[in-house]
PDB file of C-alpha atoms in Angstrom:
ATOM      1  CA  MET G   1     -48.587  47.634 -40.169  1.00  0.00           C
ATOM      2  CA  LYS G   2     -47.624  47.941 -36.493  1.00  0.00           C
ATOM      3  CA  LYS G   3     -46.331  44.361 -36.519  1.00  0.00           C
ATOM      4  CA  ILE G   4     -44.132  45.108 -39.533  1.00  0.00           C
ATOM      5  CA  LEU G   5     -42.679  48.214 -37.857  1.00  0.00           C
ATOM      6  CA  LEU G   6     -42.108  46.299 -34.621  1.00  0.00           C
ATOM      7  CA  LEU G   7     -40.369  43.501 -36.534  1.00  0.00           C
ATOM      8  CA  LEU G   8     -38.221  46.034 -38.424  1.00  0.00           C
ATOM      9  CA  LEU G   9     -37.185  47.722 -35.166  1.00  0.00           C
ATOM     10  CA  LEU G  10     -36.339  44.352 -33.642  1.00  0.00           C
ATOM     11  CA  VAL G  11     -34.189  43.374 -36.639  1.00  0.00           C
ATOM     12  CA  LEU G  12     -32.398  46.738 -36.635  1.00  0.00           C
ATOM     13  CA  SER G  13     -31.675  46.516 -32.920  1.00  0.00           C
ATOM     14  CA  VAL G  14     -30.131  43.048 -33.376  1.00  0.00           C
ATOM     15  CA  VAL G  15     -28.007  44.261 -36.318  1.00  0.00           C
ATOM     16  CA  PHE G  16     -26.716  47.303 -34.442  1.00  0.00           C
ATOM     17  CA  THR G  17     -26.103  45.312 -31.267  1.00  0.00           C
ATOM     18  CA  ASN G  18     -23.922  42.764 -33.072  1.00  0.00           C
ATOM     19  CA  ALA G  19     -22.177  45.152 -35.475  1.00  0.00           C
ATOM     20  CA  GLN G  20     -18.461  45.854 -35.104  1.00  0.00           C
ATOM     21  CA  THR G  21     -17.936  49.249 -33.539  1.00  0.00           C
ATOM     22  CA  ALA G  22     -15.966  51.803 -35.509  1.00  0.00           C
ATOM     23  CA  TRP G  23     -12.362  50.800 -35.945  1.00  0.00           C
ATOM     24  CA  ILE G  24      -9.543  53.039 -34.731  1.00  0.00           C
ATOM     25  CA  THR G  25      -7.142  54.465 -37.323  1.00  0.00           C
ATOM     26  CA  LYS G  26      -3.527  54.279 -36.150  1.00  0.00           C
ATOM     27  CA  LYS G  27      -0.907  56.317 -37.995  1.00  0.00           C
ATOM     28  CA  LEU G  28       2.182  54.075 -38.158  1.00  0.00           C
ATOM     29  CA  ASP G  29       4.405  56.853 -39.473  1.00  0.00           C
ATOM     30  CA  GLY G  30       4.171  59.649 -42.034  1.00  0.00           C
ATOM     31  CA  LYS G  31       3.409  57.216 -44.879  1.00  0.00           C
ATOM     32  CA  ILE G  32       0.866  54.627 -43.706  1.00  0.00           C
ATOM     33  CA  SER G  33      -2.083  54.267 -41.352  1.00  0.00           C
ATOM     34  CA  VAL G  34      -3.901  51.051 -40.372  1.00  0.00           C
ATOM     35  CA  LYS G  35      -7.255  50.391 -38.702  1.00  0.00           C
ATOM     36  CA  PHE G  36      -7.515  48.308 -35.523  1.00  0.00           C
ATOM     37  CA  PRO G  37     -10.700  47.077 -33.817  1.00  0.00           C
ATOM     38  CA  GLU G  38      -9.592  48.943 -30.666  1.00  0.00           C
ATOM     39  CA  GLU G  39      -6.590  50.947 -29.457  1.00  0.00           C
ATOM     40  CA  PRO G  40      -3.397  48.865 -29.887  1.00  0.00           C
ATOM     41  CA  THR G  41      -0.377  48.803 -27.573  1.00  0.00           C
ATOM     42  CA  LYS G  42       2.810  50.324 -28.993  1.00  0.00           C
ATOM     43  CA  THR G  43       6.269  48.742 -28.608  1.00  0.00           C
ATOM     44  CA  THR G  44       9.448  50.432 -29.828  1.00  0.00           C
ATOM     45  CA  LYS G  45      12.727  48.613 -30.501  1.00  0.00           C
ATOM     46  CA  THR G  46      15.842  49.516 -32.466  1.00  0.00           C
ATOM     47  CA  ALA G  47      14.787  50.068 -36.099  1.00  0.00           C
ATOM     48  CA  SER G  48      11.165  48.984 -35.491  1.00  0.00           C
ATOM     49  CA  GLU G  49       7.856  50.024 -33.990  1.00  0.00           C
ATOM     50  CA  SER G  50       4.975  47.627 -33.421  1.00  0.00           C
ATOM     51  CA  TYR G  51       1.311  48.094 -32.616  1.00  0.00           C
ATOM     52  CA  VAL G  52      -0.568  45.075 -31.256  1.00  0.00           C
ATOM     53  CA  PHE G  53      -4.167  44.498 -30.228  1.00  0.00           C
ATOM     54  CA  LYS G  54      -5.591  41.210 -28.956  1.00  0.00           C
ATOM     55  CA  GLY G  55      -9.376  41.035 -28.927  1.00  0.00           C
ATOM     56  CA  LYS G  56     -11.706  39.293 -26.495  1.00  0.00           C
ATOM     57  CA  ASP G  57     -12.088  36.579 -29.146  1.00  0.00           C
ATOM     58  CA  SER G  58      -8.271  36.026 -28.939  1.00  0.00           C
ATOM     59  CA  ILE G  59      -7.680  37.320 -32.481  1.00  0.00           C
ATOM     60  CA  GLN G  60      -4.401  39.243 -32.532  1.00  0.00           C
ATOM     61  CA  TYR G  61      -3.757  42.152 -34.894  1.00  0.00           C
ATOM     62  CA  SER G  62      -0.243  43.507 -35.372  1.00  0.00           C
ATOM     63  CA  ALA G  63       1.368  46.231 -37.478  1.00  0.00           C
ATOM     64  CA  THR G  64       5.150  46.610 -37.460  1.00  0.00           C
ATOM     65  CA  VAL G  65       7.346  49.144 -39.237  1.00  0.00           C
ATOM     66  CA  LEU G  66      10.896  47.941 -39.931  1.00  0.00           C
ATOM     67  CA  ASP G  67      13.535  50.331 -41.227  1.00  0.00           C
ATOM     68  CA  TYR G  68      16.011  48.269 -43.261  1.00  0.00           C
ATOM     69  CA  LYS G  69      18.363  51.219 -43.545  1.00  0.00           C
ATOM     70  CA  ILE G  70      18.918  51.122 -39.780  1.00  0.00           C
ATOM     71  CA  LEU G  71      18.381  47.383 -39.309  1.00  0.00           C
ATOM     72  CA  ALA G  72      20.571  46.030 -42.146  1.00  0.00           C
ATOM     73  CA  ASN G  73      22.119  49.086 -43.809  1.00  0.00           C
ATOM     74  CA  LEU G  74      19.881  48.555 -46.871  1.00  0.00           C
ATOM     75  CA  ASP G  75      18.593  51.751 -48.447  1.00  0.00           C
ATOM     76  CA  SER G  76      15.897  52.050 -51.112  1.00  0.00           C
ATOM     77  CA  ALA G  77      18.474  52.077 -53.935  1.00  0.00           C
ATOM     78  CA  THR G  78      19.911  48.767 -52.707  1.00  0.00           C
ATOM     79  CA  LEU G  79      16.452  47.215 -52.271  1.00  0.00           C
ATOM     80  CA  ALA G  80      15.064  48.399 -55.632  1.00  0.00           C
ATOM     81  CA  PRO G  81      16.608  45.668 -57.851  1.00  0.00           C
ATOM     82  CA  LEU G  82      15.783  42.945 -55.276  1.00  0.00           C
ATOM     83  CA  LYS G  83      12.244  43.768 -54.169  1.00  0.00           C
ATOM     84  CA  ASP G  84      10.316  42.176 -57.046  1.00  0.00           C
ATOM     85  CA  SER G  85      12.182  38.866 -57.035  1.00  0.00           C
ATOM     86  CA  GLN G  86      10.700  35.644 -55.667  1.00  0.00           C
ATOM     87  CA  GLN G  87      13.989  35.023 -53.880  1.00  0.00           C
ATOM     88  CA  PHE G  88      13.585  38.261 -51.887  1.00  0.00           C
ATOM     89  CA  ALA G  89       9.941  37.402 -51.066  1.00  0.00           C
ATOM     90  CA  ASP G  90      11.010  33.938 -49.915  1.00  0.00           C
ATOM     91  CA  GLN G  91      13.702  35.501 -47.725  1.00  0.00           C
ATOM     92  CA  MET G  92      11.065  37.776 -46.118  1.00  0.00           C
ATOM     93  CA  MET G  93       8.934  34.744 -45.343  1.00  0.00           C
ATOM     94  CA  ALA G  94      11.958  32.723 -44.148  1.00  0.00           C
ATOM     95  CA  GLY G  95      12.819  35.526 -41.735  1.00  0.00           C
ATOM     96  CA  MET G  96       9.364  35.272 -40.192  1.00  0.00           C
ATOM     97  CA  ALA G  97       9.441  31.462 -40.274  1.00  0.00           C
ATOM     98  CA  SER G  98      12.705  31.470 -38.300  1.00  0.00           C
ATOM     99  CA  GLN G  99      10.849  33.269 -35.497  1.00  0.00           C
ATOM    100  CA  LYS G 100       7.942  30.800 -35.689  1.00  0.00           C
ATOM    101  CA  PRO G 101       9.529  27.333 -36.014  1.00  0.00           C
ATOM    102  CA  ASN G 102       6.281  25.532 -35.153  1.00  0.00           C
ATOM    103  CA  TYR G 103       4.505  27.017 -38.211  1.00  0.00           C
ATOM    104  CA  THR G 104       4.070  25.683 -41.708  1.00  0.00           C
ATOM    105  CA  PHE G 105       3.965  28.486 -44.287  1.00  0.00           C
ATOM    106  CA  GLY G 106       2.552  28.535 -47.792  1.00  0.00           C
ATOM    107  CA  GLU G 107       4.051  30.287 -50.800  1.00  0.00           C
ATOM    108  CA  ALA G 108       5.017  33.962 -50.596  1.00  0.00           C
ATOM    109  CA  LYS G 109       3.203  35.945 -53.280  1.00  0.00           C
ATOM    110  CA  ILE G 110       4.477  39.194 -54.753  1.00  0.00           C
ATOM    111  CA  GLY G 111       1.969  41.856 -55.687  1.00  0.00           C
ATOM    112  CA  LYS G 112       1.338  45.576 -55.817  1.00  0.00           C
ATOM    113  CA  TRP G 113      -0.242  47.766 -53.173  1.00  0.00           C
ATOM    114  CA  LYS G 114      -0.904  51.180 -54.682  1.00  0.00           C
ATOM    115  CA  THR G 115       2.367  51.473 -56.664  1.00  0.00           C
ATOM    116  CA  TYR G 116       4.502  49.670 -54.067  1.00  0.00           C
ATOM    117  CA  THR G 117       5.642  46.059 -53.868  1.00  0.00           C
ATOM    118  CA  ASN G 118       3.861  43.893 -51.342  1.00  0.00           C
ATOM    119  CA  TYR G 119       4.230  40.312 -50.182  1.00  0.00           C
ATOM    120  CA  THR G 120       1.468  38.100 -48.823  1.00  0.00           C
ATOM    121  CA  PHE G 121       1.635  34.677 -47.227  1.00  0.00           C
ATOM    122  CA  SER G 122       0.020  32.653 -44.502  1.00  0.00           C
ATOM    123  CA  GLY G 123       0.928  29.954 -42.060  1.00  0.00           C
ATOM    124  CA  VAL G 124      -0.565  27.516 -39.587  1.00  0.00           C
ATOM    125  CA  ASP G 125       0.708  26.693 -36.106  1.00  0.00           C
ATOM    126  CA  ASN G 126       1.247  22.923 -36.217  1.00  0.00           C
ATOM    127  CA  THR G 127       0.117  22.467 -32.600  1.00  0.00           C
ATOM    128  CA  THR G 128      -2.664  24.987 -31.933  1.00  0.00           C
ATOM    129  CA  LYS G 129      -3.841  25.295 -35.572  1.00  0.00           C
ATOM    130  CA  LYS G 130      -3.882  29.105 -35.286  1.00  0.00           C
ATOM    131  CA  GLN G 131      -3.964  30.770 -38.720  1.00  0.00           C
ATOM    132  CA  LEU G 132      -1.430  33.556 -39.370  1.00  0.00           C
ATOM    133  CA  SER G 133      -2.084  35.897 -42.310  1.00  0.00           C
ATOM    134  CA  VAL G 134       0.621  38.345 -43.369  1.00  0.00           C
ATOM    135  CA  GLN G 135       0.835  41.322 -45.705  1.00  0.00           C
ATOM    136  CA  MET G 136       4.137  43.188 -46.033  1.00  0.00           C
ATOM    137  CA  ILE G 137       4.446  46.462 -47.949  1.00  0.00           C
ATOM    138  CA  LEU G 138       7.848  47.845 -48.963  1.00  0.00           C
ATOM    139  CA  ILE G 139       8.099  51.622 -49.312  1.00  0.00           C
ATOM    140  CA  GLY G 140      11.632  52.924 -49.760  1.00  0.00           C
ATOM    141  CA  SER G 141      13.736  51.283 -47.057  1.00  0.00           C
ATOM    142  CA  LYS G 142      10.761  50.601 -44.769  1.00  0.00           C
ATOM    143  CA  MET G 143       8.795  47.379 -44.534  1.00  0.00           C
ATOM    144  CA  TYR G 144       5.265  47.594 -43.128  1.00  0.00           C
ATOM    145  CA  ALA G 145       4.233  44.162 -41.843  1.00  0.00           C
ATOM    146  CA  LEU G 146       0.569  43.568 -41.014  1.00  0.00           C
ATOM    147  CA  THR G 147      -0.272  40.270 -39.363  1.00  0.00           C
ATOM    148  CA  CYS G 148      -3.442  38.721 -38.055  1.00  0.00           C
ATOM    149  CA  LEU G 149      -3.421  35.612 -35.872  1.00  0.00           C
ATOM    150  CA  VAL G 150      -6.760  33.775 -35.678  1.00  0.00           C
ATOM    151  CA  PRO G 151      -7.330  30.895 -33.250  1.00  0.00           C
ATOM    152  CA  ASP G 152      -8.494  27.540 -34.578  1.00  0.00           C
ATOM    153  CA  LYS G 153     -12.224  27.199 -35.252  1.00  0.00           C
ATOM    154  CA  ILE G 154     -12.895  30.947 -35.197  1.00  0.00           C
ATOM    155  CA  VAL G 155     -14.490  32.279 -38.359  1.00  0.00           C
ATOM    156  CA  THR G 156     -14.039  36.014 -38.918  1.00  0.00           C
ATOM    157  CA  LYS G 157     -13.911  38.605 -41.656  1.00  0.00           C
ATOM    158  CA  ASN G 158     -11.941  40.948 -39.409  1.00  0.00           C
ATOM    159  CA  ASP G 159      -8.602  39.484 -40.512  1.00  0.00           C
ATOM    160  CA  GLY G 160      -9.299  40.627 -44.066  1.00  0.00           C
ATOM    161  CA  LEU G 161     -10.639  43.970 -42.871  1.00  0.00           C
ATOM    162  CA  PHE G 162      -7.443  44.551 -40.921  1.00  0.00           C
ATOM    163  CA  LEU G 163      -5.006  43.405 -43.614  1.00  0.00           C
ATOM    164  CA  ASN G 164      -6.782  45.542 -46.216  1.00  0.00           C
ATOM    165  CA  SER G 165      -7.127  48.614 -43.991  1.00  0.00           C
ATOM    166  CA  ALA G 166      -3.720  50.130 -44.779  1.00  0.00           C
ATOM    167  CA  GLU G 167      -3.994  53.629 -46.187  1.00  0.00           C
ATOM    168  CA  LEU G 168      -1.290  55.655 -47.885  1.00  0.00           C
ATOM    169  CA  LEU G 169      -0.958  59.065 -46.249  1.00  0.00           C
ATOM    170  CA  LYS G 170      -0.382  62.099 -48.421  1.00  0.00           C
TER     171      LYS G 170
END
């Protein structure tokens, strides 16, 4: 019986030692929050705010809020008839691809997140083989872009945890 208890304690100590610590919830604005493994760094530019965290394992997590009303003079009424079209989704992906010319991207998929339109796609850096996963959520005139960049040969579930951590705030 003592051996079983000792073995159980040993197993539990290994599990708790290797477990991911509690993630930090970051409120992006009044509508959405996202969880990061640790406190991200905030960068503010015209019409956008970004939060970025790069872990010790070199995995990079990023959440960016873009306001299309300020950025391109597109309000929610203008975006409404466009948002569910494949052409619009492809344009979102093309915009990102233009900033990452060394990447090859797959197909942009349109879906629903809560009741809002979202777009998901992924890409691979042709040189370093880093995997980029993207989820973009459109709410009104704001686009919430969550990205996770995973170095080649690193296997993780944290990219999925991050991309699926978005919460709608009441």
